[in-house]
Every structure is written in structure tokens, then in C-alpha cells.
Amino acid sequence: MIPALEVAFGFIALAGAVSAALIKDSYGKLISLGILVAGTLPFIVDRGYIDVAVTAALIAPIATIFVLMAVRREEA
């Protein structure tokens, strides 16, 4: 992978991890975890685990929808 892209994706993953740790809001935390996944997927693809990357790309949004529905029920 191009070194500049490695740094950029690493920064995205790090920013998602830090913001997920610091944000208290449920919705904000889910968005931060989505950013974390977006930052780590290129590294998974770079190592050659395309099947794992496709699975994570399909499961992450679906799991986020279910968690959002659960969080909304708890807050209502």
C-alpha cells in the first residue's frame, strides 16, 4: 500500500477509536465505530483477506441498524 494512504487510513482508524472512547452519546458512539471500521477495512484488504473485508462491510451496517433500533427503544 502507498505509505501516504497507510498514514491516512491509520489516522482515520485512530480518530474513530479515540472519538468512540470519548463520546458519551449512543448515536455518536455508533458513528465513531463506523469510522473506525472504515479506517481498518483497507488494511484488511491490503493483507489479502478480501472475504473478511466483504463480510465486515456487509455485517457492520446491518448490525448498526439493529443497535440503533435498540438504543432508540431504550431512550423512548
PDB file of N, CA and C in Angstrom:
ATOM      1  N   MET A   1       0.849  -1.172   0.000  1.00  0.00           N
ATOM      2  CA  MET A   1       0.000   0.000   0.000  1.00  0.00           C
ATOM      3  C   MET A   1       0.896   1.237   0.000  1.00  0.00           C
ATOM      4  N   ILE A   2       0.404   2.291  -0.557  1.00  0.00           N
ATOM      5  CA  ILE A   2       1.133   3.552  -0.617  1.00  0.00           C
ATOM      6  C   ILE A   2       1.269   4.112   0.803  1.00  0.00           C
ATOM      7  N   PRO A   3       2.480   4.522   1.186  1.00  0.00           N
ATOM      8  CA  PRO A   3       2.689   4.997   2.570  1.00  0.00           C
ATOM      9  C   PRO A   3       1.773   6.152   2.978  1.00  0.00           C
ATOM     10  N   ALA A   4       1.482   7.059   2.060  1.00  0.00           N
ATOM     11  CA  ALA A   4       0.593   8.173   2.410  1.00  0.00           C
ATOM     12  C   ALA A   4      -0.815   7.671   2.735  1.00  0.00           C
ATOM     13  N   LEU A   5      -1.268   6.650   2.003  1.00  0.00           N
ATOM     14  CA  LEU A   5      -2.583   6.077   2.293  1.00  0.00           C
ATOM     15  C   LEU A   5      -2.587   5.330   3.618  1.00  0.00           C
ATOM     16  N   GLU A   6      -1.487   4.651   3.927  1.00  0.00           N
ATOM     17  CA  GLU A   6      -1.395   3.962   5.214  1.00  0.00           C
ATOM     18  C   GLU A   6      -1.535   4.947   6.362  1.00  0.00           C
ATOM     19  N   VAL A   7      -0.878   6.075   6.240  1.00  0.00           N
ATOM     20  CA  VAL A   7      -0.960   7.094   7.287  1.00  0.00           C
ATOM     21  C   VAL A   7      -2.376   7.656   7.366  1.00  0.00           C
ATOM     22  N   ALA A   8      -2.986   7.925   6.221  1.00  0.00           N
ATOM     23  CA  ALA A   8      -4.336   8.490   6.207  1.00  0.00           C
ATOM     24  C   ALA A   8      -5.349   7.520   6.815  1.00  0.00           C
ATOM     25  N   PHE A   9      -5.296   6.251   6.400  1.00  0.00           N
ATOM     26  CA  PHE A   9      -6.237   5.273   6.942  1.00  0.00           C
ATOM     27  C   PHE A   9      -5.955   4.986   8.419  1.00  0.00           C
ATOM     28  N   GLY A  10      -4.700   5.003   8.794  1.00  0.00           N
ATOM     29  CA  GLY A  10      -4.356   4.842  10.206  1.00  0.00           C
ATOM     30  C   GLY A  10      -4.900   5.985  11.037  1.00  0.00           C
ATOM     31  N   PHE A  11      -4.810   7.202  10.507  1.00  0.00           N
ATOM     32  CA  PHE A  11      -5.362   8.357  11.210  1.00  0.00           C
ATOM     33  C   PHE A  11      -6.874   8.251  11.339  1.00  0.00           C
ATOM     34  N   ILE A  12      -7.540   7.794  10.285  1.00  0.00           N
ATOM     35  CA  ILE A  12      -9.000   7.632  10.335  1.00  0.00           C
ATOM     36  C   ILE A  12      -9.383   6.602  11.397  1.00  0.00           C
ATOM     37  N   ALA A  13      -8.671   5.477  11.422  1.00  0.00           N
ATOM     38  CA  ALA A  13      -8.968   4.441  12.415  1.00  0.00           C
ATOM     39  C   ALA A  13      -8.688   4.946  13.828  1.00  0.00           C
ATOM     40  N   LEU A  14      -7.596   5.655  14.006  1.00  0.00           N
ATOM     41  CA  LEU A  14      -7.247   6.199  15.321  1.00  0.00           C
ATOM     42  C   LEU A  14      -8.261   7.254  15.760  1.00  0.00           C
ATOM     43  N   ALA A  15      -8.674   8.106  14.841  1.00  0.00           N
ATOM     44  CA  ALA A  15      -9.670   9.131  15.171  1.00  0.00           C
ATOM     45  C   ALA A  15     -11.000   8.484  15.559  1.00  0.00           C
ATOM     46  N   GLY A  16     -11.385   7.421  14.857  1.00  0.00           N
ATOM     47  CA  GLY A  16     -12.613   6.716  15.216  1.00  0.00           C
ATOM     48  C   GLY A  16     -12.529   6.060  16.580  1.00  0.00           C
ATOM     49  N   ALA A  17     -11.371   5.487  16.890  1.00  0.00           N
ATOM     50  CA  ALA A  17     -11.200   4.834  18.196  1.00  0.00           C
ATOM     51  C   ALA A  17     -11.210   5.851  19.338  1.00  0.00           C
ATOM     52  N   VAL A  18     -10.521   6.955  19.146  1.00  0.00           N
ATOM     53  CA  VAL A  18     -10.470   7.975  20.199  1.00  0.00           C
ATOM     54  C   VAL A  18     -11.840   8.610  20.404  1.00  0.00           C
ATOM     55  N   SER A  19     -12.521   8.924  19.306  1.00  0.00           N
ATOM     56  CA  SER A  19     -13.835   9.541  19.451  1.00  0.00           C
ATOM     57  C   SER A  19     -14.852   8.560  20.040  1.00  0.00           C
ATOM     58  N   ALA A  20     -14.735   7.278  19.722  1.00  0.00           N
ATOM     59  CA  ALA A  20     -15.639   6.290  20.324  1.00  0.00           C
ATOM     60  C   ALA A  20     -15.401   6.170  21.824  1.00  0.00           C
ATOM     61  N   ALA A  21     -14.162   6.358  22.241  1.00  0.00           N
ATOM     62  CA  ALA A  21     -13.857   6.284  23.667  1.00  0.00           C
ATOM     63  C   ALA A  21     -14.319   7.525  24.421  1.00  0.00           C
ATOM     64  N   LEU A  22     -14.336   8.676  23.766  1.00  0.00           N
ATOM     65  CA  LEU A  22     -14.630   9.922  24.462  1.00  0.00           C
ATOM     66  C   LEU A  22     -16.092  10.350  24.378  1.00  0.00           C
ATOM     67  N   ILE A  23     -16.795   9.953  23.341  1.00  0.00           N
ATOM     68  CA  ILE A  23     -18.177  10.406  23.155  1.00  0.00           C
ATOM     69  C   ILE A  23     -19.113   9.598  24.049  1.00  0.00           C
ATOM     70  N   LYS A  24     -20.011  10.297  24.724  1.00  0.00           N
ATOM     71  CA  LYS A  24     -20.963   9.640  25.624  1.00  0.00           C
ATOM     72  C   LYS A  24     -22.298   9.324  24.956  1.00  0.00           C
ATOM     73  N   ASP A  25     -22.646  10.057  23.900  1.00  0.00           N
ATOM     74  CA  ASP A  25     -23.916   9.868  23.203  1.00  0.00           C
ATOM     75  C   ASP A  25     -23.913   8.544  22.436  1.00  0.00           C
ATOM     76  N   SER A  26     -25.002   7.798  22.510  1.00  0.00           N
ATOM     77  CA  SER A  26     -25.089   6.485  21.859  1.00  0.00           C
ATOM     78  C   SER A  26     -24.965   6.583  20.348  1.00  0.00           C
ATOM     79  N   TYR A  27     -25.650   7.548  19.763  1.00  0.00           N
ATOM     80  CA  TYR A  27     -25.614   7.701  18.314  1.00  0.00           C
ATOM     81  C   TYR A  27     -24.230   8.143  17.849  1.00  0.00           C
ATOM     82  N   GLY A  28     -23.629   9.050  18.559  1.00  0.00           N
ATOM     83  CA  GLY A  28     -22.283   9.495  18.220  1.00  0.00           C
ATOM     84  C   GLY A  28     -21.264   8.373  18.335  1.00  0.00           C
ATOM     85  N   LYS A  29     -21.453   7.531  19.338  1.00  0.00           N
ATOM     86  CA  LYS A  29     -20.542   6.398  19.510  1.00  0.00           C
ATOM     87  C   LYS A  29     -20.655   5.412  18.351  1.00  0.00           C
ATOM     88  N   LEU A  30     -21.873   5.184  17.861  1.00  0.00           N
ATOM     89  CA  LEU A  30     -22.060   4.298  16.708  1.00  0.00           C
ATOM     90  C   LEU A  30     -21.430   4.875  15.452  1.00  0.00           C
ATOM     91  N   ILE A  31     -21.543   6.173  15.274  1.00  0.00           N
ATOM     92  CA  ILE A  31     -20.909   6.811  14.129  1.00  0.00           C
ATOM     93  C   ILE A  31     -19.395   6.685  14.239  1.00  0.00           C
ATOM     94  N   SER A  32     -18.868   6.855  15.437  1.00  0.00           N
ATOM     95  CA  SER A  32     -17.424   6.716  15.643  1.00  0.00           C
ATOM     96  C   SER A  32     -16.953   5.292  15.355  1.00  0.00           C
ATOM     97  N   LEU A  33     -17.731   4.310  15.736  1.00  0.00           N
ATOM     98  CA  LEU A  33     -17.358   2.926  15.442  1.00  0.00           C
ATOM     99  C   LEU A  33     -17.406   2.650  13.948  1.00  0.00           C
ATOM    100  N   GLY A  34     -18.341   3.284  13.242  1.00  0.00           N
ATOM    101  CA  GLY A  34     -18.375   3.172  11.787  1.00  0.00           C
ATOM    102  C   GLY A  34     -17.136   3.772  11.149  1.00  0.00           C
ATOM    103  N   ILE A  35     -16.668   4.884  11.683  1.00  0.00           N
ATOM    104  CA  ILE A  35     -15.436   5.500  11.185  1.00  0.00           C
ATOM    105  C   ILE A  35     -14.247   4.599  11.470  1.00  0.00           C
ATOM    106  N   LEU A  36     -14.243   3.967  12.624  1.00  0.00           N
ATOM    107  CA  LEU A  36     -13.171   3.028  12.969  1.00  0.00           C
ATOM    108  C   LEU A  36     -13.135   1.853  12.000  1.00  0.00           C
ATOM    109  N   VAL A  37     -14.289   1.304  11.672  1.00  0.00           N
ATOM    110  CA  VAL A  37     -14.350   0.194  10.710  1.00  0.00           C
ATOM    111  C   VAL A  37     -13.887   0.651   9.333  1.00  0.00           C
ATOM    112  N   ALA A  38     -14.293   1.854   8.939  1.00  0.00           N
ATOM    113  CA  ALA A  38     -13.875   2.379   7.634  1.00  0.00           C
ATOM    114  C   ALA A  38     -12.367   2.569   7.563  1.00  0.00           C
ATOM    115  N   GLY A  39     -11.746   2.880   8.673  1.00  0.00           N
ATOM    116  CA  GLY A  39     -10.297   3.044   8.681  1.00  0.00           C
ATOM    117  C   GLY A  39      -9.538   1.735   8.681  1.00  0.00           C
ATOM    118  N   THR A  40     -10.136   0.678   9.219  1.00  0.00           N
ATOM    119  CA  THR A  40      -9.432  -0.602   9.294  1.00  0.00           C
ATOM    120  C   THR A  40      -9.655  -1.500   8.080  1.00  0.00           C
ATOM    121  N   LEU A  41     -10.756  -1.306   7.358  1.00  0.00           N
ATOM    122  CA  LEU A  41     -11.026  -2.159   6.203  1.00  0.00           C
ATOM    123  C   LEU A  41      -9.926  -2.124   5.134  1.00  0.00           C
ATOM    124  N   PRO A  42      -9.337  -0.979   4.810  1.00  0.00           N
ATOM    125  CA  PRO A  42      -8.258  -1.008   3.810  1.00  0.00           C
ATOM    126  C   PRO A  42      -7.054  -1.853   4.233  1.00  0.00           C
ATOM    127  N   PHE A  43      -6.767  -1.905   5.525  1.00  0.00           N
ATOM    128  CA  PHE A  43      -5.666  -2.741   5.995  1.00  0.00           C
ATOM    129  C   PHE A  43      -6.003  -4.227   5.859  1.00  0.00           C
ATOM    130  N   ILE A  44      -7.263  -4.574   6.078  1.00  0.00           N
ATOM    131  CA  ILE A  44      -7.691  -5.961   5.900  1.00  0.00           C
ATOM    132  C   ILE A  44      -7.568  -6.356   4.427  1.00  0.00           C
ATOM    133  N   VAL A  45      -7.978  -5.466   3.537  1.00  0.00           N
ATOM    134  CA  VAL A  45      -7.886  -5.739   2.100  1.00  0.00           C
ATOM    135  C   VAL A  45      -6.426  -5.829   1.664  1.00  0.00           C
ATOM    136  N   ASP A  46      -5.584  -4.964   2.213  1.00  0.00           N
ATOM    137  CA  ASP A  46      -4.170  -4.957   1.843  1.00  0.00           C
ATOM    138  C   ASP A  46      -3.484  -6.274   2.201  1.00  0.00           C
ATOM    139  N   ARG A  47      -3.915  -6.912   3.267  1.00  0.00           N
ATOM    140  CA  ARG A  47      -3.316  -8.190   3.672  1.00  0.00           C
ATOM    141  C   ARG A  47      -3.847  -9.358   2.852  1.00  0.00           C
ATOM    142  N   GLY A  48      -4.871  -9.115   2.030  1.00  0.00           N
ATOM    143  CA  GLY A  48      -5.371 -10.157   1.150  1.00  0.00           C
ATOM    144  C   GLY A  48      -6.594 -10.886   1.657  1.00  0.00           C
ATOM    145  N   TYR A  49      -7.175 -10.410   2.747  1.00  0.00           N
ATOM    146  CA  TYR A  49      -8.360 -11.062   3.301  1.00  0.00           C
ATOM    147  C   TYR A  49      -9.622 -10.413   2.741  1.00  0.00           C
ATOM    148  N   ILE A  50      -9.842 -10.616   1.448  1.00  0.00           N
ATOM    149  CA  ILE A  50     -10.983  -9.992   0.781  1.00  0.00           C
ATOM    150  C   ILE A  50     -12.302 -10.530   1.335  1.00  0.00           C
ATOM    151  N   ASP A  51     -12.349 -11.827   1.642  1.00  0.00           N
ATOM    152  CA  ASP A  51     -13.580 -12.401   2.171  1.00  0.00           C
ATOM    153  C   ASP A  51     -13.944 -11.806   3.525  1.00  0.00           C
ATOM    154  N   VAL A  52     -12.954 -11.565   4.356  1.00  0.00           N
ATOM    155  CA  VAL A  52     -13.202 -10.949   5.661  1.00  0.00           C
ATOM    156  C   VAL A  52     -13.663  -9.506   5.479  1.00  0.00           C
ATOM    157  N   ALA A  53     -13.063  -8.793   4.534  1.00  0.00           N
ATOM    158  CA  ALA A  53     -13.443  -7.405   4.287  1.00  0.00           C
ATOM    159  C   ALA A  53     -14.870  -7.306   3.767  1.00  0.00           C
ATOM    160  N   VAL A  54     -15.251  -8.197   2.873  1.00  0.00           N
ATOM    161  CA  VAL A  54     -16.623  -8.188   2.348  1.00  0.00           C
ATOM    162  C   VAL A  54     -17.608  -8.511   3.459  1.00  0.00           C
ATOM    163  N   THR A  55     -17.286  -9.483   4.282  1.00  0.00           N
ATOM    164  CA  THR A  55     -18.161  -9.841   5.396  1.00  0.00           C
ATOM    165  C   THR A  55     -18.314  -8.684   6.372  1.00  0.00           C
ATOM    166  N   ALA A  56     -17.210  -8.039   6.720  1.00  0.00           N
ATOM    167  CA  ALA A  56     -17.276  -6.897   7.639  1.00  0.00           C
ATOM    168  C   ALA A  56     -18.046  -5.735   7.022  1.00  0.00           C
ATOM    169  N   ALA A  57     -17.866  -5.508   5.723  1.00  0.00           N
ATOM    170  CA  ALA A  57     -18.575  -4.419   5.059  1.00  0.00           C
ATOM    171  C   ALA A  57     -20.068  -4.681   4.980  1.00  0.00           C
ATOM    172  N   LEU A  58     -20.476  -5.940   4.963  1.00  0.00           N
ATOM    173  CA  LEU A  58     -21.903  -6.258   4.930  1.00  0.00           C
ATOM    174  C   LEU A  58     -22.519  -6.314   6.323  1.00  0.00           C
ATOM    175  N   ILE A  59     -21.780  -6.820   7.290  1.00  0.00           N
ATOM    176  CA  ILE A  59     -22.328  -7.001   8.633  1.00  0.00           C
ATOM    177  C   ILE A  59     -22.356  -5.698   9.424  1.00  0.00           C
ATOM    178  N   ALA A  60     -21.362  -4.841   9.276  1.00  0.00           N
ATOM    179  CA  ALA A  60     -21.272  -3.622  10.076  1.00  0.00           C
ATOM    180  C   ALA A  60     -22.499  -2.713   9.915  1.00  0.00           C
ATOM    181  N   PRO A  61     -22.948  -2.405   8.703  1.00  0.00           N
ATOM    182  CA  PRO A  61     -24.137  -1.542   8.605  1.00  0.00           C
ATOM    183  C   PRO A  61     -25.409  -2.205   9.125  1.00  0.00           C
ATOM    184  N   ILE A  62     -25.550  -3.496   8.894  1.00  0.00           N
ATOM    185  CA  ILE A  62     -26.746  -4.200   9.377  1.00  0.00           C
ATOM    186  C   ILE A  62     -26.766  -4.225  10.901  1.00  0.00           C
ATOM    187  N   ALA A  63     -25.624  -4.500  11.511  1.00  0.00           N
ATOM    188  CA  ALA A  63     -25.541  -4.502  12.971  1.00  0.00           C
ATOM    189  C   ALA A  63     -25.798  -3.101  13.526  1.00  0.00           C
ATOM    190  N   THR A  64     -25.334  -2.083  12.830  1.00  0.00           N
ATOM    191  CA  THR A  64     -25.566  -0.709  13.275  1.00  0.00           C
ATOM    192  C   THR A  64     -27.051  -0.380  13.273  1.00  0.00           C
ATOM    193  N   ILE A  65     -27.770  -0.828  12.267  1.00  0.00           N
ATOM    194  CA  ILE A  65     -29.213  -0.578  12.215  1.00  0.00           C
ATOM    195  C   ILE A  65     -29.918  -1.229  13.393  1.00  0.00           C
ATOM    196  N   PHE A  66     -29.564  -2.468  13.710  1.00  0.00           N
ATOM    197  CA  PHE A  66     -30.189  -3.145  14.847  1.00  0.00           C
ATOM    198  C   PHE A  66     -29.839  -2.469  16.166  1.00  0.00           C
ATOM    199  N   VAL A  67     -28.611  -2.039  16.317  1.00  0.00           N
ATOM    200  CA  VAL A  67     -28.223  -1.361  17.554  1.00  0.00           C
ATOM    201  C   VAL A  67     -28.931  -0.016  17.669  1.00  0.00           C
ATOM    202  N   LEU A  68     -29.068   0.704  16.573  1.00  0.00           N
ATOM    203  CA  LEU A  68     -29.803   1.972  16.608  1.00  0.00           C
ATOM    204  C   LEU A  68     -31.261   1.760  17.017  1.00  0.00           C
ATOM    205  N   MET A  69     -31.879   0.698  16.528  1.00  0.00           N
ATOM    206  CA  MET A  69     -33.260   0.415  16.921  1.00  0.00           C
ATOM    207  C   MET A  69     -33.338   0.084  18.410  1.00  0.00           C
ATOM    208  N   ALA A  70     -32.359  -0.644  18.934  1.00  0.00           N
ATOM    209  CA  ALA A  70     -32.353  -0.983  20.350  1.00  0.00           C
ATOM    210  C   ALA A  70     -32.118   0.257  21.216  1.00  0.00           C
ATOM    211  N   VAL A  71     -31.227   1.118  20.788  1.00  0.00           N
ATOM    212  CA  VAL A  71     -30.945   2.332  21.546  1.00  0.00           C
ATOM    213  C   VAL A  71     -32.155   3.258  21.542  1.00  0.00           C
ATOM    214  N   ARG A  72     -32.820   3.341  20.414  1.00  0.00           N
ATOM    215  CA  ARG A  72     -33.999   4.207  20.330  1.00  0.00           C
ATOM    216  C   ARG A  72     -35.092   3.715  21.259  1.00  0.00           C
ATOM    217  N   ARG A  73     -35.266   2.393  21.366  1.00  0.00           N
ATOM    218  CA  ARG A  73     -36.280   1.843  22.268  1.00  0.00           C
ATOM    219  C   ARG A  73     -35.968   2.161  23.717  1.00  0.00           C
ATOM    220  N   GLU A  74     -34.680   2.115  24.097  1.00  0.00           N
ATOM    221  CA  GLU A  74     -34.303   2.387  25.473  1.00  0.00           C
ATOM    222  C   GLU A  74     -34.501   3.855  25.827  1.00  0.00           C
ATOM    223  N   GLU A  75     -34.276   4.759  24.856  1.00  0.00           N
ATOM    224  CA  GLU A  75     -34.402   6.184  25.141  1.00  0.00           C
ATOM    225  C   GLU A  75     -35.851   6.651  25.131  1.00  0.00           C
ATOM    226  N   ALA A  76     -36.734   5.928  24.470  1.00  0.00           N
ATOM    227  CA  ALA A  76     -38.139   6.380  24.364  1.00  0.00           C
ATOM    228  C   ALA A  76     -38.918   6.134  25.630  1.00  0.00           C
TER     229      ALA A  76
END
